[in-house]
Short mmCIF file of C-alpha atoms in Angstrom, two decimals:
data_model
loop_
_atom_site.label_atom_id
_atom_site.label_comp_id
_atom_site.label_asym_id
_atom_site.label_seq_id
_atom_site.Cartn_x
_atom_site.Cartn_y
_atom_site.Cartn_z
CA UNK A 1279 8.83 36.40 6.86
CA UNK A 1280 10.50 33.54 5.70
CA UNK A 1281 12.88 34.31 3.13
CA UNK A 1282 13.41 31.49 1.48
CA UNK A 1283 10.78 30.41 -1.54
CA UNK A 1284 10.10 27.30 -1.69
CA UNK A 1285 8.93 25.50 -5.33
CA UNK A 1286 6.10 23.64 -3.38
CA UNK A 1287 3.85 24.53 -0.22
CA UNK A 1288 1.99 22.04 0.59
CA UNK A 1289 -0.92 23.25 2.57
CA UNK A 1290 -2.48 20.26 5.03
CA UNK A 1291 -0.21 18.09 6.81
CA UNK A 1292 -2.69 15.00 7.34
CA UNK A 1293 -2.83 11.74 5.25
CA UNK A 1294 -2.83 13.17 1.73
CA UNK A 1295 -0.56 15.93 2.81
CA UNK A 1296 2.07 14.57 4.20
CA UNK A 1297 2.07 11.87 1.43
CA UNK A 1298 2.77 14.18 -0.91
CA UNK A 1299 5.38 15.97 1.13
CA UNK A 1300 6.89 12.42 1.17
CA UNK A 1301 6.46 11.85 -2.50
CA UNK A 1302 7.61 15.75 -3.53
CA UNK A 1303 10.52 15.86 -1.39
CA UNK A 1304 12.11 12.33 -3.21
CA UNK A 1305 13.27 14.96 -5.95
CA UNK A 1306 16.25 16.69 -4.18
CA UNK A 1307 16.23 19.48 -6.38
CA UNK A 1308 13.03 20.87 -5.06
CA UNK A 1309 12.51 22.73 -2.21
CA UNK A 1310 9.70 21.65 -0.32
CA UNK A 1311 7.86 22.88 2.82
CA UNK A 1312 4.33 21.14 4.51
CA UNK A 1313 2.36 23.76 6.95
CA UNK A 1314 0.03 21.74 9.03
CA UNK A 1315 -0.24 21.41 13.33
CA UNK A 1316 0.44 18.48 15.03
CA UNK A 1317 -2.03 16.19 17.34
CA UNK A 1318 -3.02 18.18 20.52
CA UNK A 1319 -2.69 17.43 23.46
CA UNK A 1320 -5.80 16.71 25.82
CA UNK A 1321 -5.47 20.14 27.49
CA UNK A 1322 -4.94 21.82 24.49
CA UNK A 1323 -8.42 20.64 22.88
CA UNK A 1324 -10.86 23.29 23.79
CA UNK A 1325 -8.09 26.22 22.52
CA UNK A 1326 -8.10 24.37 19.33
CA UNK A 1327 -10.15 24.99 16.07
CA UNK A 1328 -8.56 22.35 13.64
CA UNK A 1329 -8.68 19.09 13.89
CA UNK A 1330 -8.15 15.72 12.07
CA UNK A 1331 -9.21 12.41 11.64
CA UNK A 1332 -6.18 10.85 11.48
CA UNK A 1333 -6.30 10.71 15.50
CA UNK A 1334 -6.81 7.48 15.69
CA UNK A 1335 -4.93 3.84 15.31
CA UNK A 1336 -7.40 1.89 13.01
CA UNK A 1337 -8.70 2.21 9.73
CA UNK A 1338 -9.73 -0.44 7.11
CA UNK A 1339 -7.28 -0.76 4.18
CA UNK A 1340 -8.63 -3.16 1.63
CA UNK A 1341 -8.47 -3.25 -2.55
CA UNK A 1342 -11.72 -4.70 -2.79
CA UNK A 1343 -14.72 -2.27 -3.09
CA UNK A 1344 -17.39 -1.30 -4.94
CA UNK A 1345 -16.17 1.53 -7.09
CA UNK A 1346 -13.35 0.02 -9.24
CA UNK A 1347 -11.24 3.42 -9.34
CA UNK A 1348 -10.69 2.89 -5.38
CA UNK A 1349 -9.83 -0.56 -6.07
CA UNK A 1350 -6.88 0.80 -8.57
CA UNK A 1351 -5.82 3.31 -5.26
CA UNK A 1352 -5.65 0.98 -2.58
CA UNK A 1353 -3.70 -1.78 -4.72
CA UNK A 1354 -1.14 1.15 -5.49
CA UNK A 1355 -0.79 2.57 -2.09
CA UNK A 1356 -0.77 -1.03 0.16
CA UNK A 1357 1.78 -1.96 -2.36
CA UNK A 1358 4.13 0.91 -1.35
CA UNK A 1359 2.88 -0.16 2.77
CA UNK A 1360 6.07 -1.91 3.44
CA UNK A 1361 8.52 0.58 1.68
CA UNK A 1362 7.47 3.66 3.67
CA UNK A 1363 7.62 1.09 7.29
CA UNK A 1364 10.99 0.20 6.50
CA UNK A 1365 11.93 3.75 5.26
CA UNK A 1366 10.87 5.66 8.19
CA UNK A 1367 11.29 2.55 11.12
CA UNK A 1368 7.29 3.10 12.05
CA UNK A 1369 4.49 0.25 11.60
CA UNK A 1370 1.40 0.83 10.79
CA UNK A 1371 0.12 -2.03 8.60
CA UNK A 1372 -1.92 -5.19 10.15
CA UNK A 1373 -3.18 -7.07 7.07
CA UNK A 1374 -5.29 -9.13 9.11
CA UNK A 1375 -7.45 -9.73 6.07
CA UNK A 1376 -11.10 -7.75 4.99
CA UNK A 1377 -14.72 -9.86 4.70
CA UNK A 1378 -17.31 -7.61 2.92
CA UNK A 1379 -20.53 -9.01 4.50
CA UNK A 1380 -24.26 -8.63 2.96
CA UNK A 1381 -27.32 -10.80 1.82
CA UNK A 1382 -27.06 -13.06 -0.26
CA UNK A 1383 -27.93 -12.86 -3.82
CA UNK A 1384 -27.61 -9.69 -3.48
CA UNK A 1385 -26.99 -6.41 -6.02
CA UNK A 1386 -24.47 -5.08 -4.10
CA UNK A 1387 -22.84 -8.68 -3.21
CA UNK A 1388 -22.79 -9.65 -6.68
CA UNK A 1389 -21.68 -5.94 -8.07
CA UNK A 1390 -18.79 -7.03 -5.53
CA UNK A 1391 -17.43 -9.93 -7.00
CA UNK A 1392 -18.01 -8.50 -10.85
CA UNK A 1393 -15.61 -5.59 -9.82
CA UNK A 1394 -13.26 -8.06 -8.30
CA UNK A 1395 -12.79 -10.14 -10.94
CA UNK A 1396 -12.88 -6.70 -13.69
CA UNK A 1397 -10.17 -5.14 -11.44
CA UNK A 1398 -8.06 -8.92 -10.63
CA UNK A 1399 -8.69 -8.34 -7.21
CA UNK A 1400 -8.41 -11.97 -5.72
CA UNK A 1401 -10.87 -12.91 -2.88
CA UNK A 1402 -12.65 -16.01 -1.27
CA UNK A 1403 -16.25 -16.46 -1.75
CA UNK A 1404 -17.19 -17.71 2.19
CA UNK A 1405 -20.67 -18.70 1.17
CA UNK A 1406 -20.23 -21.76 3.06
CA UNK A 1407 -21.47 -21.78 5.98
CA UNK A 1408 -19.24 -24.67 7.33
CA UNK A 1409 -16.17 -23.20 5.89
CA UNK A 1410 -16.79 -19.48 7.21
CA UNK A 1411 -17.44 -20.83 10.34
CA UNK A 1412 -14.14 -23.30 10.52
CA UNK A 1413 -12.01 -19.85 9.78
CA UNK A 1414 -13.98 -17.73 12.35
CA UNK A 1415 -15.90 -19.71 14.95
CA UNK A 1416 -16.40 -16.38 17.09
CA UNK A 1417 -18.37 -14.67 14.37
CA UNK A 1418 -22.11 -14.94 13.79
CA UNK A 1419 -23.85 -13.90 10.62
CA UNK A 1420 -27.77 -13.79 9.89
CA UNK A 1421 -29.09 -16.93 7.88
CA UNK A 1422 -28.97 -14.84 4.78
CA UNK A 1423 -25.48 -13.64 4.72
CA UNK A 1424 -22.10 -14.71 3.58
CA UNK A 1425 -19.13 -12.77 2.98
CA UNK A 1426 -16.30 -12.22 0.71
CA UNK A 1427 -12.65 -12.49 2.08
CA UNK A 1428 -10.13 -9.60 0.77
CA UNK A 1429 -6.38 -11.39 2.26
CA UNK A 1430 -4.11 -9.23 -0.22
CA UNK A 1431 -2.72 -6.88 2.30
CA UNK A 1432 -6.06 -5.94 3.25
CA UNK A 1433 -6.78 -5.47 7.25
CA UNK A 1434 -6.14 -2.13 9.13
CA UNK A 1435 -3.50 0.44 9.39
CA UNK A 1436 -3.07 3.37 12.07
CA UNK A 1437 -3.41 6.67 10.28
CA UNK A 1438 -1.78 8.31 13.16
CA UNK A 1439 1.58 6.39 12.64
CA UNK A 1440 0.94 6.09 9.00
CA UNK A 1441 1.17 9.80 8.70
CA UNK A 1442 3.84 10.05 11.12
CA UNK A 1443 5.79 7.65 8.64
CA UNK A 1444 5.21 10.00 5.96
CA UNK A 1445 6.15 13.13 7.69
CA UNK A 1446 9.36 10.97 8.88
CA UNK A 1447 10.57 10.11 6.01
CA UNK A 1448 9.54 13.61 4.39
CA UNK A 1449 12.11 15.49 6.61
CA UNK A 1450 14.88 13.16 6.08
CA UNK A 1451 14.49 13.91 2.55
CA UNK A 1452 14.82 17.62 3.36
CA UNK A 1453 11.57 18.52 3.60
CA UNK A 1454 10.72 21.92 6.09
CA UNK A 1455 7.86 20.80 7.96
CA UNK A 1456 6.25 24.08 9.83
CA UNK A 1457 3.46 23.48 12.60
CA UNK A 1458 0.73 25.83 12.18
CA UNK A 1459 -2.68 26.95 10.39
CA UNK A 1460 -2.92 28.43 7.74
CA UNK A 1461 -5.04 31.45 7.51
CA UNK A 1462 -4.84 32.34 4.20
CA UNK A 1463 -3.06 31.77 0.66
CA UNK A 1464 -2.39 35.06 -1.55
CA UNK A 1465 -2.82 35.60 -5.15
CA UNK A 1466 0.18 35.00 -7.29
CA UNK A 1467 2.43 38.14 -7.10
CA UNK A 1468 5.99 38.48 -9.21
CA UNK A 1469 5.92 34.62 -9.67
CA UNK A 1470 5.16 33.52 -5.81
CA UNK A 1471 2.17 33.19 -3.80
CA UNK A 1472 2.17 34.17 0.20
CA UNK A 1473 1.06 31.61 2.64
CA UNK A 1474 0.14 33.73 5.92
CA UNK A 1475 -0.20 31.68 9.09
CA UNK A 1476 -2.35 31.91 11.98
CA UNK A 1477 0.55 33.07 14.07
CA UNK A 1478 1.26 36.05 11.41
CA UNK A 1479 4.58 34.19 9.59
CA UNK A 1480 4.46 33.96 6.19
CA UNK A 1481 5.96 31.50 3.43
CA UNK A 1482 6.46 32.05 -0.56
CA UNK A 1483 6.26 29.53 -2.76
CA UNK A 1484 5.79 28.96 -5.75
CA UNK A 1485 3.25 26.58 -6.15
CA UNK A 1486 1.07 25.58 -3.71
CA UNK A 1487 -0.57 22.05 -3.44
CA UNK A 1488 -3.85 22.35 -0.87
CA UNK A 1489 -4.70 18.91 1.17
CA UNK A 1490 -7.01 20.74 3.71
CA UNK A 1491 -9.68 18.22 4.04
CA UNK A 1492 -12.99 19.48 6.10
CA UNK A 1493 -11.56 22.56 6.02
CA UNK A 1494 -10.98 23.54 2.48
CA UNK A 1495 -13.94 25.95 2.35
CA UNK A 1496 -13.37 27.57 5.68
CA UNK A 1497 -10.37 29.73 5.56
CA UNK A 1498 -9.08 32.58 3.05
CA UNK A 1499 -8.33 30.10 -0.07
CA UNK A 1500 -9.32 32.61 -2.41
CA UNK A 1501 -6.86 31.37 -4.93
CA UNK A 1502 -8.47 27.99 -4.99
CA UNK A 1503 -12.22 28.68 -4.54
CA UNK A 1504 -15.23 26.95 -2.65
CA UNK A 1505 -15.49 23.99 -3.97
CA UNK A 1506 -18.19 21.35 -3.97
CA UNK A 1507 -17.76 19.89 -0.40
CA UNK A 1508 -20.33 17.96 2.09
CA UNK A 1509 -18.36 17.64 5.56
CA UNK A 1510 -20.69 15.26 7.69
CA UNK A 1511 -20.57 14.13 11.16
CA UNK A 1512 -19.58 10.53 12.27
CA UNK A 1513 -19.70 8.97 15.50
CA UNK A 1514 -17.65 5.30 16.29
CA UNK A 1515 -18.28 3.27 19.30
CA UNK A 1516 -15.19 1.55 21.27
CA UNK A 1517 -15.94 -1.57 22.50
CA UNK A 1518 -13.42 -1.93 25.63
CA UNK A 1519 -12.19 -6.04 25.67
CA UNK A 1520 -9.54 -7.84 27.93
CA UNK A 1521 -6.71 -9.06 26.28
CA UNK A 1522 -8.18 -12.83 26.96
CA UNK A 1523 -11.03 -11.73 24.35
CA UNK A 1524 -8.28 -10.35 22.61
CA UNK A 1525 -6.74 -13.43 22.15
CA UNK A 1526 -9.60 -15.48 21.79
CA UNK A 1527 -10.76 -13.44 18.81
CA UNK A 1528 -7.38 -12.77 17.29
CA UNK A 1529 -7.78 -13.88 13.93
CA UNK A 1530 -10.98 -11.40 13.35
CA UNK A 1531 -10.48 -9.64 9.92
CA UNK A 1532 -11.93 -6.02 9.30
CA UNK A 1533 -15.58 -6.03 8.17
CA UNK A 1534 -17.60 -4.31 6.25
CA UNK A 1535 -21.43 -5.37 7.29
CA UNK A 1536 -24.66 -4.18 5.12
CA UNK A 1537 -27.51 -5.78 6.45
CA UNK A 1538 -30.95 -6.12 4.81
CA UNK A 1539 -32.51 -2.60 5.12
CA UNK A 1540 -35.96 -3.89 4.24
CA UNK A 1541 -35.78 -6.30 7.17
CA UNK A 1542 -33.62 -3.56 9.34
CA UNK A 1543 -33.92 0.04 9.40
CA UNK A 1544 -31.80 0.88 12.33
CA UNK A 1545 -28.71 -0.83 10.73
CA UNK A 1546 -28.48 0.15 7.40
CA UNK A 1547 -24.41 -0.99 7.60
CA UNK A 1548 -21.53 -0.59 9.61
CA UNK A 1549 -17.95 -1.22 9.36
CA UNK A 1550 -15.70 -3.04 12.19
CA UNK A 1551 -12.16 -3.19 13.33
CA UNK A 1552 -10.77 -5.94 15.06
CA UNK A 1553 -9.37 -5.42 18.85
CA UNK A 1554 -6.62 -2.51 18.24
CA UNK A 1555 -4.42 -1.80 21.09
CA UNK A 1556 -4.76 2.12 22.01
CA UNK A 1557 -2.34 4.91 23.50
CA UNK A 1558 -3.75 3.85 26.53
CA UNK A 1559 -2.68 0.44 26.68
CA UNK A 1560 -5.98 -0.58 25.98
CA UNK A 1561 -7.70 -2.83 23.38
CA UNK A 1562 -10.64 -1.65 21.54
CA UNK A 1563 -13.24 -3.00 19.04
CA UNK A 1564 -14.36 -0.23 17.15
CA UNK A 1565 -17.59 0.47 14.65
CA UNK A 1566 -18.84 3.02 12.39
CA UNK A 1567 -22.10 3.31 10.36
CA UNK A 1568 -22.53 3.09 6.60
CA UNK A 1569 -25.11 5.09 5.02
CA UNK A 1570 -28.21 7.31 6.54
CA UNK A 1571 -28.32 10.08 8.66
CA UNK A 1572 -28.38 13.88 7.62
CA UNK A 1573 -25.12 15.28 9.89
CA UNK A 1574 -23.90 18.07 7.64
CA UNK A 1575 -21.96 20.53 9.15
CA UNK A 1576 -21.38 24.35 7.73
CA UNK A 1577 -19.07 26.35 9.81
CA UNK A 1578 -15.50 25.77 11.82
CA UNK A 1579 -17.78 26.30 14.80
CA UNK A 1580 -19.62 23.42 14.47
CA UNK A 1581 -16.66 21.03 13.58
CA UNK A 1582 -14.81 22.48 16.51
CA UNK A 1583 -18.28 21.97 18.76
CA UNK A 1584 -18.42 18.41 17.27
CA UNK A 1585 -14.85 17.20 17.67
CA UNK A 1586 -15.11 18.13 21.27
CA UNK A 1587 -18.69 16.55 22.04
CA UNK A 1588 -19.33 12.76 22.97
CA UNK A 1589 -20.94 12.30 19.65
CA UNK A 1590 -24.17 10.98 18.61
CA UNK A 1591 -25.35 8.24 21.74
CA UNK A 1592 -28.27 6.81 19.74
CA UNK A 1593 -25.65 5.73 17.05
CA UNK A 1594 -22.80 4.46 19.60
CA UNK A 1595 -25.98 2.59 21.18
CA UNK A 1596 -27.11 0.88 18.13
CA UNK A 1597 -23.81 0.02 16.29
CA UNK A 1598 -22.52 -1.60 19.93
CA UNK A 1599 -25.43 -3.71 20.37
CA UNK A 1600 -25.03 -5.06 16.70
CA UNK A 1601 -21.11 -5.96 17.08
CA UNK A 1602 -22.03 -7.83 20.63
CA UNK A 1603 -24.85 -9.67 18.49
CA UNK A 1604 -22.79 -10.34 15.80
CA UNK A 1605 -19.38 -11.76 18.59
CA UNK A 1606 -21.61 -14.17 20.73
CA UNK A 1607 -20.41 -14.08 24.45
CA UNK A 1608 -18.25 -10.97 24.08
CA UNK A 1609 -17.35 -9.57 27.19
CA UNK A 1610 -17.44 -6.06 27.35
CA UNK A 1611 -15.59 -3.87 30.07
CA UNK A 1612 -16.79 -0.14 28.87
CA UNK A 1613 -18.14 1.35 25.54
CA UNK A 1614 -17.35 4.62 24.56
CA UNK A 1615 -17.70 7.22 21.73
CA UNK A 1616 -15.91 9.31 19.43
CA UNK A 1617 -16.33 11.71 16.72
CA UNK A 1618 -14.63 12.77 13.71
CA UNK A 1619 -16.16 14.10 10.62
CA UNK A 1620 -15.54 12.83 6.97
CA UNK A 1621 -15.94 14.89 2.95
CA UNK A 1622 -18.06 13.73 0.51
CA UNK A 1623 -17.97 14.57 -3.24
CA UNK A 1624 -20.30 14.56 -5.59
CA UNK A 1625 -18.67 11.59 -7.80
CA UNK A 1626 -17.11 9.62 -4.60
CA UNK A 1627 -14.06 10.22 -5.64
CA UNK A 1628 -11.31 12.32 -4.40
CA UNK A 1629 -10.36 15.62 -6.11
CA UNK A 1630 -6.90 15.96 -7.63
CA UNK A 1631 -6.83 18.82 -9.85
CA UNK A 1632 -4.06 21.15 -10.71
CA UNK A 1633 -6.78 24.38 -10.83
CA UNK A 1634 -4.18 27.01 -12.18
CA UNK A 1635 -0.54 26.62 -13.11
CA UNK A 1636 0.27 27.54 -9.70
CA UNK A 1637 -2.33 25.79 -7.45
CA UNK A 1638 -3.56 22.48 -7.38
CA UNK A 1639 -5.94 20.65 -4.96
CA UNK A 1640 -5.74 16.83 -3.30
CA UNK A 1641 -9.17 16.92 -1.03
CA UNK A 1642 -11.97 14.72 0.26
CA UNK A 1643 -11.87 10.67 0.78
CA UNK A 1644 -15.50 9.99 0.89
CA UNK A 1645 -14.71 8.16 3.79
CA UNK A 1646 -11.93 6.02 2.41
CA UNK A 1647 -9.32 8.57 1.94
CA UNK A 1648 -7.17 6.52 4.46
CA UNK A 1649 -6.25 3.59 2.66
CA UNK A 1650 -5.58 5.07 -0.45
CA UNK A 1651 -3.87 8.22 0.72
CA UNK A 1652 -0.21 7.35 -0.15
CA UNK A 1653 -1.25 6.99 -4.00
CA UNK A 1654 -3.25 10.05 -3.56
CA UNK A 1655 -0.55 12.44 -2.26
CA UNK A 1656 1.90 10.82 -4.96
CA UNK A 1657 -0.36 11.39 -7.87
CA UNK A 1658 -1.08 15.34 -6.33
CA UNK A 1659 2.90 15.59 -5.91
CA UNK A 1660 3.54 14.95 -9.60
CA UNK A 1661 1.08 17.27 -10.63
CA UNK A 1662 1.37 20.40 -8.80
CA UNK A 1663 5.08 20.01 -9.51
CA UNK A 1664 5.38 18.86 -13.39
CA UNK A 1665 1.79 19.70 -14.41
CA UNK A 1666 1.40 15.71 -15.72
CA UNK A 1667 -1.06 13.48 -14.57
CA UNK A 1668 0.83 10.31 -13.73
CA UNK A 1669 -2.04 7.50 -13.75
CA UNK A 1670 -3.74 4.91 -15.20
CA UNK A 1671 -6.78 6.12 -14.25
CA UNK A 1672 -8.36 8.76 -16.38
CA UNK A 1673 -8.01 12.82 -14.91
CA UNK A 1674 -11.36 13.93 -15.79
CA UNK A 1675 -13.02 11.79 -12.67
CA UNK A 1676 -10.64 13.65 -9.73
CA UNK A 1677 -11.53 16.79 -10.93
CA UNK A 1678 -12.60 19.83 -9.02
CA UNK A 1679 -16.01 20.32 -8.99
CA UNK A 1680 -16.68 24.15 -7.42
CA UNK A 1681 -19.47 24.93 -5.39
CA UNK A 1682 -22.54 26.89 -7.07
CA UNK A 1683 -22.84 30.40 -5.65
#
């Protein structure tokens, strides 16, 4: 056992977790641990049974969106982007610039720009054919599209280095950083809870702050609870380019695309990162789908069995074909597949909730949880520790909702 207690365990060591390791361990009177495993390695994937999304080097960071408490997030945490690269020496930022593309006159288009101007989110209305062409000549949009251009720090980050950064910087501050699973988290017991590990160590604390992500309801969190979770399946396709294409395309922004669903079904909306150079020394295009589908998963077994499969082909099919139609004369060398899984909540939003005194919770992203992580994990920080909810956004939406028995 370790016998040192710590005033905060911090239970998750992926983008909101090691944020708020980051933000917790600023305060130098606080003793501070984060329990959470590293990336494997390819031969250690089949022994493995938690994973992460954060495996990856691109996700879309923007402000603008359609839910105005995101917008409020993101402008916090791409502010802090450049503090935490120059803190910890790692770069993860690329604000290439974000275009959110849909019909026009459109409900969700114009919801867009209402919530932009509401939340002083400055963008460029690209309704101009002429003009949206002149800044990217390599794109092609349907007759009845236009897009909106997000170019305040907006563009991609990796969330592998991004969380790197964080756990960086979290050390040097004196932060114990412990990599393992956590099997379970005991009840409160003479003013400390026990956090027992998969490999039978065990850590006191006394608080605990959980950033478990798909995995929240699947261990021995009986001091939290089930809470109201939907963990779904998502499959990307990697479009493999040479860097020629790379450079001929090398002012492409990252896109958000909802197409007409009326007109097509198959394509309901997708979002796109430009070419991102891989571990492999590759460069990849890479989209996702928006919307439809019903890929719930229930059990660590099946997220295990997912994270290891191919992923869906009818999806990495589709979503290819649309990128290719959408970069005339793209020249493909290999498209691929991978799969992750995301957390929904009932209210899109994330859940930061300090549950008891002792516990509090920083869980699911709704599939944006990336970009606004770092204000995330500093919000969660300030709460497990002082109990005070240090926003401008009001408490009552990030809270816990529990699952129905």
């Amino acid at each position: 056992m370790d016998e040192e207690i710590y005033d905060l365990c911090i239970v998750g060591a992926g983008m909101f977790g090691s944020a708020a390791a980051r933000h917790a361990s600023a305060n130098a009177a606080l003793k501070v641990c984060l329990i959470g495993l590293d990336e494997p390695k390819p031969e250690e994937r089949q022994q493995r049974e938690i994973f992460s999304s954060h495996y990856d080097e691109g996700r879309i960071t923007r402000i603008l969106d359609d839910d105005p408490v995101c917008q409020i997030l993101s402008k916090h945490s791409i502010r802090r982007y450049q503090e935490l690269e120059e803190l910890s020496g790692i770069h993860f930022h690329y604000p290439v610039g974000f275009l959110y593309v849909g019909p026009r006159n459109s409900s969700i288009m114009n919801k867009m720009v209402q919530v932009a101007a509401t939340c002083d989110v400055p963008i460029v209305d690209l309704h101009r054919e002429k003009i949206f062409q002149m800044r990217y000549p390599f794109l092609k949009l349907q007759e009845n599209e236009y897009a909106l251009l997000d170019d305040s720090g907006a563009g991609h980050i990796s969330p592998r280095k991004m969380v790197a950064a964080q756990r960086k910087v979290a050390k040097l501050q004196g932060c114990r950083i412990i990599h393992e699973v956590v099997e379970e988290v005991e009840e409160l017991k003479n003013g400390v809870h026990e956090i027992l590990t998969e490999n039978g160590n065990r850590v006191q604390a006394k608080r605990v702050l959980f950033c478990t992500g798909a995995y929240t309801n699947f261990k021995k969190f009986a001091v939290l609870g089930k809470l109201d979770i939907r963990v779904r399946k998502e499959t990307v396709a990697f479009l493999k380019i040479s860097t020629l294409e790379v450079k001929r395309i090398s002012s492409m922004p990252s896109i958000v695309y909802l197409r007409d669903k009326e007109k097509n079904r198959e394509a309901l909306g997708a979002y796109i990162l430009p070419p991102v150079q891989y571990p492999d020394g590759n460069y990849y295009l890479k989209i996702g789908h928006i919307g439809g589908g019903d890929w719930e998963v229930k059990s660590l077994p099946e997220i295990k069995q997912w994270y290891l499969s191919k992923g869906d082909e009818r999806v990495i099919d589709v979503y290819s074909k649309l990128l290719i139609e959408m970069l005339p004369g793209l020249e493909v060398e290999d498209i691929s597949g991978m799969t992750c899984v995301t957390c929904d909540s009932p209210s899109g939003l994330p859940y930061i909730d300090r549950v008891t005194p002792t516990v509090t919770v920083a869980v699911v992203g709704n599939g944006k949880g990336a970009k606004f992580s770092d204000e995330v994990g500093r919000i969660a920080a300030h709460l497990s520790v002082t109990g005070k909810w240090d926003s401008e956004l009001m408490q009552s939406q990030f809270k816990a909702i529990f699952a129905e028995n």
